[in-house]
Amino acid sequence: MVRINAALATAGLFLTTTTAVSTQVASGFAASDGSISFALNIPQNDSNNDLYFSMQADASVSWMAIGMGNNKMDDTLMLMVYADSTGKNVTVSPRLSYGHTEPSYTKNVTIAVQPGSGISNGNMTVNAICSNCRSWKGGSIDPTNPTAKFIFAIGPDGSINSNSESANIKRHSTYGAFTMDLTKAVGAAQIPIIATSDSSGTIQTQDQTDHDFSPPLHACAMVLAFVGLMPAGVLILRVMKSPKWHGYNQALSAVLAVLGALLGIYAGTMYNRSRNWNSAHQIFGTFIIVALIGQFVLGFMHHRIYKQTQASTKLAPYHVWLGRVIIPAGIINGFLGFPLALNPKYNWALLALTLLMVVVFGPIMFWRWKRNANQSPPGNPSDSDGYQNQPWNAGPSSSNIDLGGYGQRDHPPQPINDPPPNYNYQIPTQGRDFV
């Protein structure tokens, strides 16, 4: 009898433990690609509207998140997790999302991180209690809903290392959606066990990789325009002496820069750090693009006038000097842009390309300057393109109009008189008679 009672007690303990574990895992979700696991517990008769949850992803990703209330980003409450400043613990950030843009931190939700959270054994794990989490502006979750909608997302590889709940993040590399039977998540208030597979009533409905093309395309277009095409345009004009191909190059680089700016504007609308258009990169870039368009217009007008008159115009110096300012300004702005995109490491690549440009183009431009200095008489440049970028050093006018001597610098006009009369004095042999 004792053995039977002991056996029954053991069986009862096993069943109790199994039931407890099953209750916890019943609220679980595991992404089909293994990128993220999530488990949810909803305490019964809880007036505080608390949620108990656990979440886990590979430690190599920059952030992980679960969104509640919808199968897309609109009107969802996001539970976002990333490494803290030490790289050993985690920061949990409750954020609200109202579109396909970076979610914003909300102070109306409080999250208390529980023991067992941190970064270890190649995993980023969080166990937490979320207070005031069942309803928010624009959405809510209902514990009686058997098909509640959720989304999940994983950031690209990297580490944020921030204690701020409003830290800047990069766009997700993987995202998806699933539904969960919340009636099976209701139970005793406790942190649920990390799910290793979908629980009963949980169905993954979407799993998709993502690529953030607009920022890299913006960067490539701008680097090609300001580090490649524009300096090459100077060589085309000054060394090859081809205003025609210089104009084509100028048009191509201007179009590429404007398209790159439009891509940058679009990318800026997706992130909290750039949405308000108040960063140095964006403000500086706006002035550069406006100046670039103005320079292109001045160059176009100058070429049209020069083609008709074969004489330099007053527009040429402004076109030339704007170019001398715009090219380095655009490169400098690139060094401001990569940190804004959370990719400061690419500043080294930009620096290498800039130095390569100087090494390749610098000697050619110096050779051209030296050659012209030796061949051209002072004040009479040999360029045949009409770019007289220093009009104060221009030579005498080639006009055949008589200016009355005004064409000579520092010399007043000389009066134009008839030739003097031929005075033929005859010296008298006698003294002059005075009357």
XYZ file of C-alpha atoms in Angstrom, residues 129-315:
187
model
C 6.510 42.141 -16.409
C 4.707 44.728 -18.516
C 2.321 46.965 -16.557
C -0.568 48.819 -18.210
C 0.123 46.735 -21.297
C -3.273 45.487 -22.409
C -4.498 48.712 -24.014
C -2.819 51.716 -25.581
C -3.613 54.561 -27.932
C -4.910 52.936 -31.082
C -5.053 49.320 -29.931
C -5.470 46.653 -27.257
C -5.388 42.904 -26.663
C -8.309 40.831 -25.415
C -7.530 37.782 -23.217
C -10.619 36.068 -24.643
C -9.447 36.390 -28.268
C -8.489 32.981 -29.733
C -6.822 34.553 -32.797
C -5.041 37.632 -31.448
C -2.700 39.256 -33.973
C 1.020 39.740 -33.325
C 4.084 40.736 -35.328
C 7.774 40.047 -34.752
C 10.969 41.603 -36.069
C 14.722 41.186 -35.828
C 17.274 43.936 -36.414
C 20.439 43.490 -38.492
C 23.609 42.146 -36.939
C 25.321 44.503 -34.528
C 24.966 45.876 -31.043
C 23.217 49.045 -29.907
C 24.750 49.114 -26.407
C 22.460 51.749 -24.953
C 20.578 52.224 -21.693
C 18.195 54.668 -23.357
C 14.687 53.429 -24.009
C 14.509 55.727 -27.042
C 17.797 54.607 -28.617
C 18.078 54.881 -32.394
C 17.774 51.618 -34.299
C 18.290 50.322 -37.812
C 15.501 48.885 -39.917
C 14.598 45.234 -39.379
C 16.300 42.515 -41.403
C 13.563 39.921 -40.746
C 9.930 40.366 -39.835
C 6.695 38.403 -39.787
C 3.296 37.897 -38.198
C 1.470 35.251 -36.202
C -1.777 34.690 -34.345
C -2.054 33.389 -30.794
C -4.895 31.891 -28.775
C -4.860 34.184 -25.755
C -7.389 32.051 -23.892
C -4.587 29.520 -23.433
C -2.224 32.200 -22.144
C -4.388 32.982 -19.103
C -3.126 31.457 -15.887
C -1.201 32.050 -12.709
C 0.952 35.168 -12.693
C 4.441 33.949 -13.552
C 7.166 34.368 -16.112
C 6.509 31.811 -18.871
C 9.128 29.407 -20.120
C 10.852 30.298 -23.409
C 9.016 28.544 -26.211
C 10.864 26.086 -28.420
C 7.912 25.528 -30.760
C 4.507 26.989 -31.491
C 1.964 26.160 -28.853
C -1.553 25.008 -29.593
C -3.518 27.840 -31.169
C -0.425 29.707 -32.402
C -0.013 30.016 -36.173
C 2.713 31.895 -38.027
C 1.169 33.759 -40.950
C 4.154 35.627 -42.391
C 7.931 35.376 -42.429
C 9.941 37.667 -44.650
C 13.444 39.021 -44.951
C 13.831 42.731 -45.502
C 16.335 44.994 -47.201
C 16.680 48.697 -46.526
C 17.711 49.870 -49.993
C 17.074 53.618 -49.823
C 19.931 54.667 -47.465
C 22.672 52.705 -49.303
C 21.377 53.871 -52.689
C 21.377 57.453 -51.388
C 24.975 57.069 -50.223
C 26.175 55.452 -53.469
C 24.543 58.121 -55.634
C 26.051 60.968 -53.629
C 29.540 59.464 -53.439
C 29.540 58.769 -57.184
C 28.388 62.318 -57.923
C 30.671 64.277 -55.570
C 33.771 62.063 -55.438
C 33.658 60.676 -58.976
C 31.742 62.589 -61.637
C 32.174 66.192 -60.500
C 35.983 66.062 -60.140
C 36.124 64.224 -63.479
C 34.113 67.057 -65.000
C 36.844 69.499 -64.027
C 39.426 67.387 -65.853
C 37.208 67.121 -68.924
C 37.041 70.904 -69.168
C 40.545 71.904 -68.077
C 42.662 69.086 -69.510
C 40.609 67.705 -72.400
C 39.247 71.207 -73.111
C 35.844 69.855 -74.059
C 33.004 72.129 -72.909
C 30.519 69.821 -74.620
C 31.425 66.712 -72.617
C 31.895 68.838 -69.529
C 28.269 69.900 -69.918
C 27.115 66.299 -70.301
C 29.078 65.318 -67.225
C 27.699 68.245 -65.264
C 24.135 67.326 -66.209
C 24.633 63.663 -65.262
C 26.210 64.474 -61.902
C 23.484 67.017 -61.086
C 20.694 64.563 -61.942
C 22.389 61.827 -59.918
C 22.807 64.139 -56.922
C 19.167 65.256 -57.044
C 17.964 61.637 -57.269
C 20.245 60.775 -54.367
C 18.775 63.645 -52.371
C 15.243 62.395 -53.043
C 16.248 58.936 -51.813
C 17.710 60.559 -48.712
C 14.488 62.466 -48.082
C 12.485 59.247 -48.347
C 14.844 57.388 -46.023
C 14.701 60.236 -43.530
C 10.947 59.865 -43.099
C 11.341 56.336 -41.724
C 13.478 57.097 -38.667
C 12.937 59.120 -35.513
C 16.424 60.619 -35.718
C 15.786 62.146 -39.152
C 12.023 62.554 -39.348
C 12.067 66.184 -38.166
C 14.728 67.233 -40.688
C 16.915 68.883 -38.067
C 20.218 67.026 -38.366
C 23.371 68.747 -39.616
C 23.604 66.332 -42.554
C 20.111 67.160 -43.768
C 20.359 70.937 -43.314
C 23.815 71.165 -44.888
C 22.745 68.841 -47.691
C 19.755 71.015 -48.549
C 21.984 74.055 -49.106
C 24.408 71.984 -51.182
C 21.693 70.679 -53.508
C 20.236 74.169 -53.984
C 23.711 75.526 -54.776
C 24.341 72.627 -57.157
C 21.174 73.342 -59.118
C 22.108 77.031 -59.253
C 25.595 76.173 -60.480
C 24.204 73.976 -63.229
C 21.857 76.747 -64.403
C 24.698 79.283 -64.421
C 26.910 76.924 -66.421
C 24.154 76.232 -68.937
C 23.452 79.940 -69.447
C 27.155 80.729 -69.744
C 27.658 78.118 -72.471
C 24.703 79.409 -74.468
C 25.930 83.003 -74.344
C 29.540 82.035 -75.049
C 28.484 79.981 -78.058
C 26.853 83.069 -79.549
C 29.447 85.695 -78.638
C 32.681 83.687 -78.256
C 33.392 85.894 -75.263
C 33.497 85.155 -71.575
C 30.484 86.123 -69.481
C 29.975 87.483 -66.002
C 28.312 84.162 -65.071
